[in-house]
mmCIF file with all atom_site columns, C-alpha atoms in Angstrom:
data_model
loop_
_atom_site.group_PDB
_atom_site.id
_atom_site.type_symbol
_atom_site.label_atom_id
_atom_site.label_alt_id
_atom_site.label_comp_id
_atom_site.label_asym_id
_atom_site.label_entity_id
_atom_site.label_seq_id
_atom_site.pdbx_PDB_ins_code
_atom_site.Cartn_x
_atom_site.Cartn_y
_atom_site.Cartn_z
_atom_site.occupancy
_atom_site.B_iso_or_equiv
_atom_site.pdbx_formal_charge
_atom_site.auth_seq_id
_atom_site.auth_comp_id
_atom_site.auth_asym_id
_atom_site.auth_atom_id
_atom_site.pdbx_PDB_model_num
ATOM 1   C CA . UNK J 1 1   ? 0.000   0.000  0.000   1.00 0.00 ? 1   UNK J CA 1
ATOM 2   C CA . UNK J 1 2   ? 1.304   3.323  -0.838  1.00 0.00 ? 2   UNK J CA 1
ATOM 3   C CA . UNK J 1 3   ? 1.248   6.304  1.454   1.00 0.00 ? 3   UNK J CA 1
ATOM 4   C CA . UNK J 1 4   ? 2.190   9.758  0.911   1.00 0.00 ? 4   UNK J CA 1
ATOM 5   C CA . UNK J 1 5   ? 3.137   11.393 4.582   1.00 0.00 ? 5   UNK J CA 1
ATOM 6   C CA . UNK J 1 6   ? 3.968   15.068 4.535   1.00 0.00 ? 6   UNK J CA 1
ATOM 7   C CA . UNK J 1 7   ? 5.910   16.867 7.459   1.00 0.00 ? 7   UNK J CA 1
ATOM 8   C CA . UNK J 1 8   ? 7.514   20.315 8.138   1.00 0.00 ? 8   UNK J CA 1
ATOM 9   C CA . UNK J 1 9   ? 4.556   22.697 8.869   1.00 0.00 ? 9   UNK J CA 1
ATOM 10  C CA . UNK J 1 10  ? 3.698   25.242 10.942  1.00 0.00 ? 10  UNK J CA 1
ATOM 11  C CA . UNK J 1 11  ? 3.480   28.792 12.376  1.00 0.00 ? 11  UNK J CA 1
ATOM 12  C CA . UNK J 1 12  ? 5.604   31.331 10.760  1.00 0.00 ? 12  UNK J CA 1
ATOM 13  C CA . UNK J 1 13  ? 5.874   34.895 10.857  1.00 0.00 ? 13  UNK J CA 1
ATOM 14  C CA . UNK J 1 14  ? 5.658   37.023 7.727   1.00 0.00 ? 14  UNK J CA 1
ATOM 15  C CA . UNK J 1 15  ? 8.909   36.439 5.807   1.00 0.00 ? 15  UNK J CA 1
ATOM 16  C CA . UNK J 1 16  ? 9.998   33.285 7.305   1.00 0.00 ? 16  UNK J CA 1
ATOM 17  C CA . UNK J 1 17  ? 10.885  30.357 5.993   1.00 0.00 ? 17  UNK J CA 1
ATOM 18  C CA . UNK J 1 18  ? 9.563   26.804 6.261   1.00 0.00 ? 18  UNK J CA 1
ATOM 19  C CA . UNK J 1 19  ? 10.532  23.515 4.574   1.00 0.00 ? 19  UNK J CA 1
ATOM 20  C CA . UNK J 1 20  ? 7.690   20.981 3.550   1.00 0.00 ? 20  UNK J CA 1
ATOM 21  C CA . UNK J 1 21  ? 8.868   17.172 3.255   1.00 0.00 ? 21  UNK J CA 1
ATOM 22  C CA . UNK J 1 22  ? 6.786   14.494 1.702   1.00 0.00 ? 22  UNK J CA 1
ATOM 23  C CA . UNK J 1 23  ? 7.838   10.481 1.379   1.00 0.00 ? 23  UNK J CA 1
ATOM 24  C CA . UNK J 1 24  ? 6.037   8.250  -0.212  1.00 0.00 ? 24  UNK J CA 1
ATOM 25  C CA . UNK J 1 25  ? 6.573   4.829  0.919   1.00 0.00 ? 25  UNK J CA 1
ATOM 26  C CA . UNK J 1 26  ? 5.374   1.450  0.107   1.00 0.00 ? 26  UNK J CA 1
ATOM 27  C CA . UNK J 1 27  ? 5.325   -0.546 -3.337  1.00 0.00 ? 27  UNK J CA 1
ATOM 28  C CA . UNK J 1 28  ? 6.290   1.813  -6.074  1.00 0.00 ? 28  UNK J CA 1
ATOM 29  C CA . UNK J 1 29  ? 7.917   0.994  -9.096  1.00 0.00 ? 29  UNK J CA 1
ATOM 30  C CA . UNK J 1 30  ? 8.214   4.563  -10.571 1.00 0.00 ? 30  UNK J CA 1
ATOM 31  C CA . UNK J 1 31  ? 7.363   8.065  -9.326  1.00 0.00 ? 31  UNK J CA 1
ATOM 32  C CA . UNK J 1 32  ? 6.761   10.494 -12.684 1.00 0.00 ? 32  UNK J CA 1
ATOM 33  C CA . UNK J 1 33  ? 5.225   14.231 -11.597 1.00 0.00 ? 33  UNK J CA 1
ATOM 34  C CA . UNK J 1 34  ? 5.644   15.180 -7.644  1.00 0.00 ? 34  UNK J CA 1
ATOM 35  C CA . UNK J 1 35  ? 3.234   18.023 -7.104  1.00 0.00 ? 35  UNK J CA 1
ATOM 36  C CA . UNK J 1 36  ? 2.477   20.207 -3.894  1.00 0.00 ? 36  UNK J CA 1
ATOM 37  C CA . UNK J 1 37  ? -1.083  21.785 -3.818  1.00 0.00 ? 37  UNK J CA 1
ATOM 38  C CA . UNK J 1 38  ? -2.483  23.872 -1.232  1.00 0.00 ? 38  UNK J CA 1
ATOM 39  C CA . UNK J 1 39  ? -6.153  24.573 -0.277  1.00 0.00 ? 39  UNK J CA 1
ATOM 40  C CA . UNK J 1 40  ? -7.345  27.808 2.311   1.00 0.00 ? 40  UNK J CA 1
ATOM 41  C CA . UNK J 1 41  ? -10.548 28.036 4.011   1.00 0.00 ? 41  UNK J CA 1
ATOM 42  C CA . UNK J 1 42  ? -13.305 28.928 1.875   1.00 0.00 ? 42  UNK J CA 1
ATOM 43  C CA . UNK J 1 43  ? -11.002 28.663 -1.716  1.00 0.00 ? 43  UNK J CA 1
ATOM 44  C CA . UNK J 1 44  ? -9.852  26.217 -4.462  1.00 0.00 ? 44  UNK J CA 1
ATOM 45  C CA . UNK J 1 45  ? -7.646  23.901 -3.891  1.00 0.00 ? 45  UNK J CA 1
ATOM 46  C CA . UNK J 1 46  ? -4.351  25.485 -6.014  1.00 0.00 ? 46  UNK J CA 1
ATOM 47  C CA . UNK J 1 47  ? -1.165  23.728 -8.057  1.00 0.00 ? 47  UNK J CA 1
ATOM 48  C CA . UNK J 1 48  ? 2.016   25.249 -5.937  1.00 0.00 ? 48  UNK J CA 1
ATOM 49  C CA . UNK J 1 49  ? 4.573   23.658 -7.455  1.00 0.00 ? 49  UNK J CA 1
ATOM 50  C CA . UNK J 1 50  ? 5.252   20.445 -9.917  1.00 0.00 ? 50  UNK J CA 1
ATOM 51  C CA . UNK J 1 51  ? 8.632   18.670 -10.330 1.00 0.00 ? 51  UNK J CA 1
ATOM 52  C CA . UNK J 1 52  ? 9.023   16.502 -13.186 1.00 0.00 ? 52  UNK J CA 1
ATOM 53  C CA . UNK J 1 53  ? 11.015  12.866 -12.938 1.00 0.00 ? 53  UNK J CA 1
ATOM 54  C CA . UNK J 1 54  ? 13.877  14.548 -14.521 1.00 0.00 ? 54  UNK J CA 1
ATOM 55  C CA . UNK J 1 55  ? 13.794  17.171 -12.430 1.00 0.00 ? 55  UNK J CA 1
ATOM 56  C CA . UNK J 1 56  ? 11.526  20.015 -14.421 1.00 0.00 ? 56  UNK J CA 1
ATOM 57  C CA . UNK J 1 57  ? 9.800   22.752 -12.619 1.00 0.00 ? 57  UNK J CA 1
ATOM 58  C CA . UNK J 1 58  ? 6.620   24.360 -12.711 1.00 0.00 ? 58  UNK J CA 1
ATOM 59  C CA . UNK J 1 59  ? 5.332   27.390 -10.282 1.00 0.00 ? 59  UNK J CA 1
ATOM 60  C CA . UNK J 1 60  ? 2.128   28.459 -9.742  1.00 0.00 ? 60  UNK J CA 1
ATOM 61  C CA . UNK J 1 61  ? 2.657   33.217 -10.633 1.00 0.00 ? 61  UNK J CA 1
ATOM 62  C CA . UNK J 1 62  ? 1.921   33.688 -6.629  1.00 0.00 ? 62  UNK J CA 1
ATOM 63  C CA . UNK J 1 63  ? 5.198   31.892 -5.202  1.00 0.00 ? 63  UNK J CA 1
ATOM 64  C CA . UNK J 1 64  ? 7.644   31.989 -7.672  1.00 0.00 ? 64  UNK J CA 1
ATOM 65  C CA . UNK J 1 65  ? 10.733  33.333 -6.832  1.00 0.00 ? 65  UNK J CA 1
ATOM 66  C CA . UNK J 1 66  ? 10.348  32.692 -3.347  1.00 0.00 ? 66  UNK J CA 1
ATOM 67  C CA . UNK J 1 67  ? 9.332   28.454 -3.149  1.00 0.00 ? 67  UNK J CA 1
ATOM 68  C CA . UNK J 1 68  ? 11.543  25.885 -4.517  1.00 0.00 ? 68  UNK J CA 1
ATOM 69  C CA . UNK J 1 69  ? 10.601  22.654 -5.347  1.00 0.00 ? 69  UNK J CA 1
ATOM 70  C CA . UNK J 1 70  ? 12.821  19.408 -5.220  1.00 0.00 ? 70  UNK J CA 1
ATOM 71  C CA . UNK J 1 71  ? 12.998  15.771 -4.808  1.00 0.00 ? 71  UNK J CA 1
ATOM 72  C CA . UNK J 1 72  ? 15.296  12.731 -3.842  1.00 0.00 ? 72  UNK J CA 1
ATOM 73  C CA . UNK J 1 73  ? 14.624  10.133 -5.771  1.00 0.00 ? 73  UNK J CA 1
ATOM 74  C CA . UNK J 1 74  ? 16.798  7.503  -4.184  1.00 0.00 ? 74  UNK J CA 1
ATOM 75  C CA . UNK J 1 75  ? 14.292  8.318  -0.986  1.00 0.00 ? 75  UNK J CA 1
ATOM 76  C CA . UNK J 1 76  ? 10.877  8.833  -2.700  1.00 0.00 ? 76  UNK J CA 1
ATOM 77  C CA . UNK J 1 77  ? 11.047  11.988 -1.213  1.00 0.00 ? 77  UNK J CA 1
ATOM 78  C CA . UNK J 1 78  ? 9.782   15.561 -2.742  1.00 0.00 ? 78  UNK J CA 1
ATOM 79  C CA . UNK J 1 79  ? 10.431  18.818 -0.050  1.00 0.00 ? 79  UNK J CA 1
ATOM 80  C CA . UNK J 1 80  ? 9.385   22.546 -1.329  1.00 0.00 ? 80  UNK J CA 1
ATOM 81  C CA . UNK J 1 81  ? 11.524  24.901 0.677   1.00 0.00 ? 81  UNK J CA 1
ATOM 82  C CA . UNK J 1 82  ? 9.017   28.267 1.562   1.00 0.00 ? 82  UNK J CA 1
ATOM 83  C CA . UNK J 1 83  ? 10.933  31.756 1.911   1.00 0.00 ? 83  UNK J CA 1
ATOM 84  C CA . UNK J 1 84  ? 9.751   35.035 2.404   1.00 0.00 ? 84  UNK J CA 1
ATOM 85  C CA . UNK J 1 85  ? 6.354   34.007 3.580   1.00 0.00 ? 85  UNK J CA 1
ATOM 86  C CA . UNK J 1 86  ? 2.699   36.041 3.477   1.00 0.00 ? 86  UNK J CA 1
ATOM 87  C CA . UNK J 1 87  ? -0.120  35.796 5.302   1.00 0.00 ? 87  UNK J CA 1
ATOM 88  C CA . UNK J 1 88  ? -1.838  34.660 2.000   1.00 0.00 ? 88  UNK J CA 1
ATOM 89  C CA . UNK J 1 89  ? 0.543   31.599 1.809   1.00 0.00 ? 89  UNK J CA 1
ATOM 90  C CA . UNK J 1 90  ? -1.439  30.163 5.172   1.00 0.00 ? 90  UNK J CA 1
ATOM 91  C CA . UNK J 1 91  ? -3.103  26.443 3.790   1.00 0.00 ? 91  UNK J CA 1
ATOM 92  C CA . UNK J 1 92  ? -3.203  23.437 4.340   1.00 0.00 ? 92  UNK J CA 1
ATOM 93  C CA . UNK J 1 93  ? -0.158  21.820 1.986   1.00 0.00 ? 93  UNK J CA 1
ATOM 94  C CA . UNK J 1 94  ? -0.829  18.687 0.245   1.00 0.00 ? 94  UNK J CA 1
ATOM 95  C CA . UNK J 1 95  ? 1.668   16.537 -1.468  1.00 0.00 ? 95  UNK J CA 1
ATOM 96  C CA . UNK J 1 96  ? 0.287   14.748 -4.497  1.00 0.00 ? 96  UNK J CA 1
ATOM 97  C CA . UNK J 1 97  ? 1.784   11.952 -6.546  1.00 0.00 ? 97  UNK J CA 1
ATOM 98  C CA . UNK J 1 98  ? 1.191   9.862  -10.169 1.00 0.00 ? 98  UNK J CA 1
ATOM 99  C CA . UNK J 1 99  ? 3.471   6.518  -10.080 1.00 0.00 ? 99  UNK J CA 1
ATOM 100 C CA . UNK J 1 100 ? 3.257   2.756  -11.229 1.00 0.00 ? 100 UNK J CA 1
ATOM 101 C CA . UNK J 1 101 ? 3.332   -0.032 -8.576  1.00 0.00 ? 101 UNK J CA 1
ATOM 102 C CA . UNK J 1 102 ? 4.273   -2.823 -10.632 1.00 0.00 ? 102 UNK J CA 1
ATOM 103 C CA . UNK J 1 103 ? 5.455   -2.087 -14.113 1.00 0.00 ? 103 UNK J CA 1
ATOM 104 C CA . UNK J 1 104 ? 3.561   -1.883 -16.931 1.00 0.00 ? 104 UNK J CA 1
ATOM 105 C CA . UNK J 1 105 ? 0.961   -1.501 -14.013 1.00 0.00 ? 105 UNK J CA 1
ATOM 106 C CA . UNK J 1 106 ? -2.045  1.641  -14.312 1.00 0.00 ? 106 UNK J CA 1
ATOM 107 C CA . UNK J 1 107 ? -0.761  5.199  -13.168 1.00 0.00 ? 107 UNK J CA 1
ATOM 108 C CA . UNK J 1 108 ? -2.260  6.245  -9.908  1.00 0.00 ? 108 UNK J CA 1
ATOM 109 C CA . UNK J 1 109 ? -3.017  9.279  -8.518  1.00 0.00 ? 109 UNK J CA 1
ATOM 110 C CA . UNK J 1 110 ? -1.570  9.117  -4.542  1.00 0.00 ? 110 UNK J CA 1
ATOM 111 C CA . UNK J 1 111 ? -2.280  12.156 -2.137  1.00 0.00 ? 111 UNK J CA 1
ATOM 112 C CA . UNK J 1 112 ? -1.296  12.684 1.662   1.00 0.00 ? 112 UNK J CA 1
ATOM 113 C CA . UNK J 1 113 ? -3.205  14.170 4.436   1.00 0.00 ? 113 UNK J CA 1
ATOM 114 C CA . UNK J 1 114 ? -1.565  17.488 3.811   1.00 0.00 ? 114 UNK J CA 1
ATOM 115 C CA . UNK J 1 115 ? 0.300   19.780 6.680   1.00 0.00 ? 115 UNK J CA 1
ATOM 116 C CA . UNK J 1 116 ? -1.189  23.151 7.873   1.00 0.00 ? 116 UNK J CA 1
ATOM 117 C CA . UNK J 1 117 ? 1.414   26.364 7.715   1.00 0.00 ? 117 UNK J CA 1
ATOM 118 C CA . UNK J 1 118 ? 0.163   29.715 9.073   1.00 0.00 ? 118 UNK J CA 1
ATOM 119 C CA . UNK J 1 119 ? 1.762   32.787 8.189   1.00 0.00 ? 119 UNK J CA 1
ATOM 120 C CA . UNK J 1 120 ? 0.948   35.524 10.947  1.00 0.00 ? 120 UNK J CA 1
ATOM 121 C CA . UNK J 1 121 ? 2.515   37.818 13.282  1.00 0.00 ? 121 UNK J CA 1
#
């Protein structure tokens, strides 16, 4: 069974810094796209961030320059590293996964519980 747990939230003041980690664990064969989405009270859930197998980026206009994405993928392991921080940027952060179990197995979609960062002073 595969699980997707993410770690590294919390409460941060306006331009701190945070660093989000998400593993996946269990029986994978291949991880493609590693995405981070976030979701605020009362609106969408939004794309933050995508990282590509091979390591190809994608930022949603409203973080970039300040979040990186990247991943390990000896460890199954995706992290976005937050900087200069806004009160906006307060969500819960979900980690989001397509892989293969078994090869030439279907392509699921995997997502974790997500992790809750608050920006405020």
């Amino acid at each position: 069974q595969v699980q997707l747990v993410e770690s590294g939230g919390g409460l941060v003041q306006p331009g701190g810094s945070l660093r989000l980690s998400c593993a996946a664990s269990g029986s994978i064969y291949n991880l493609y796209a590693m995405k981070w989405y976030r979701q605020a009270p009362g609106k969408q859930r939004e794309l933050v961030a995508l990282i590509t197998s091979v390591g190809t980026t994608i930022y949603a206009d409203s973080v970039k320059g300040r979040f990186t994405i990247s991943r390990d993928n000896a460890k199954n392991t995706v992290h976005l590293q937050m900087n200069s921080l806004k009160p906006e940027d307060t969500a819960v952060y979900l980690c989001n996964s397509l892989l293969v179990v078994v090869p030439g197995g279907p392509m699921g979609d995997y997502w974790g519980q997500g992790t809750q960062v608050t920006v405020s002073s």
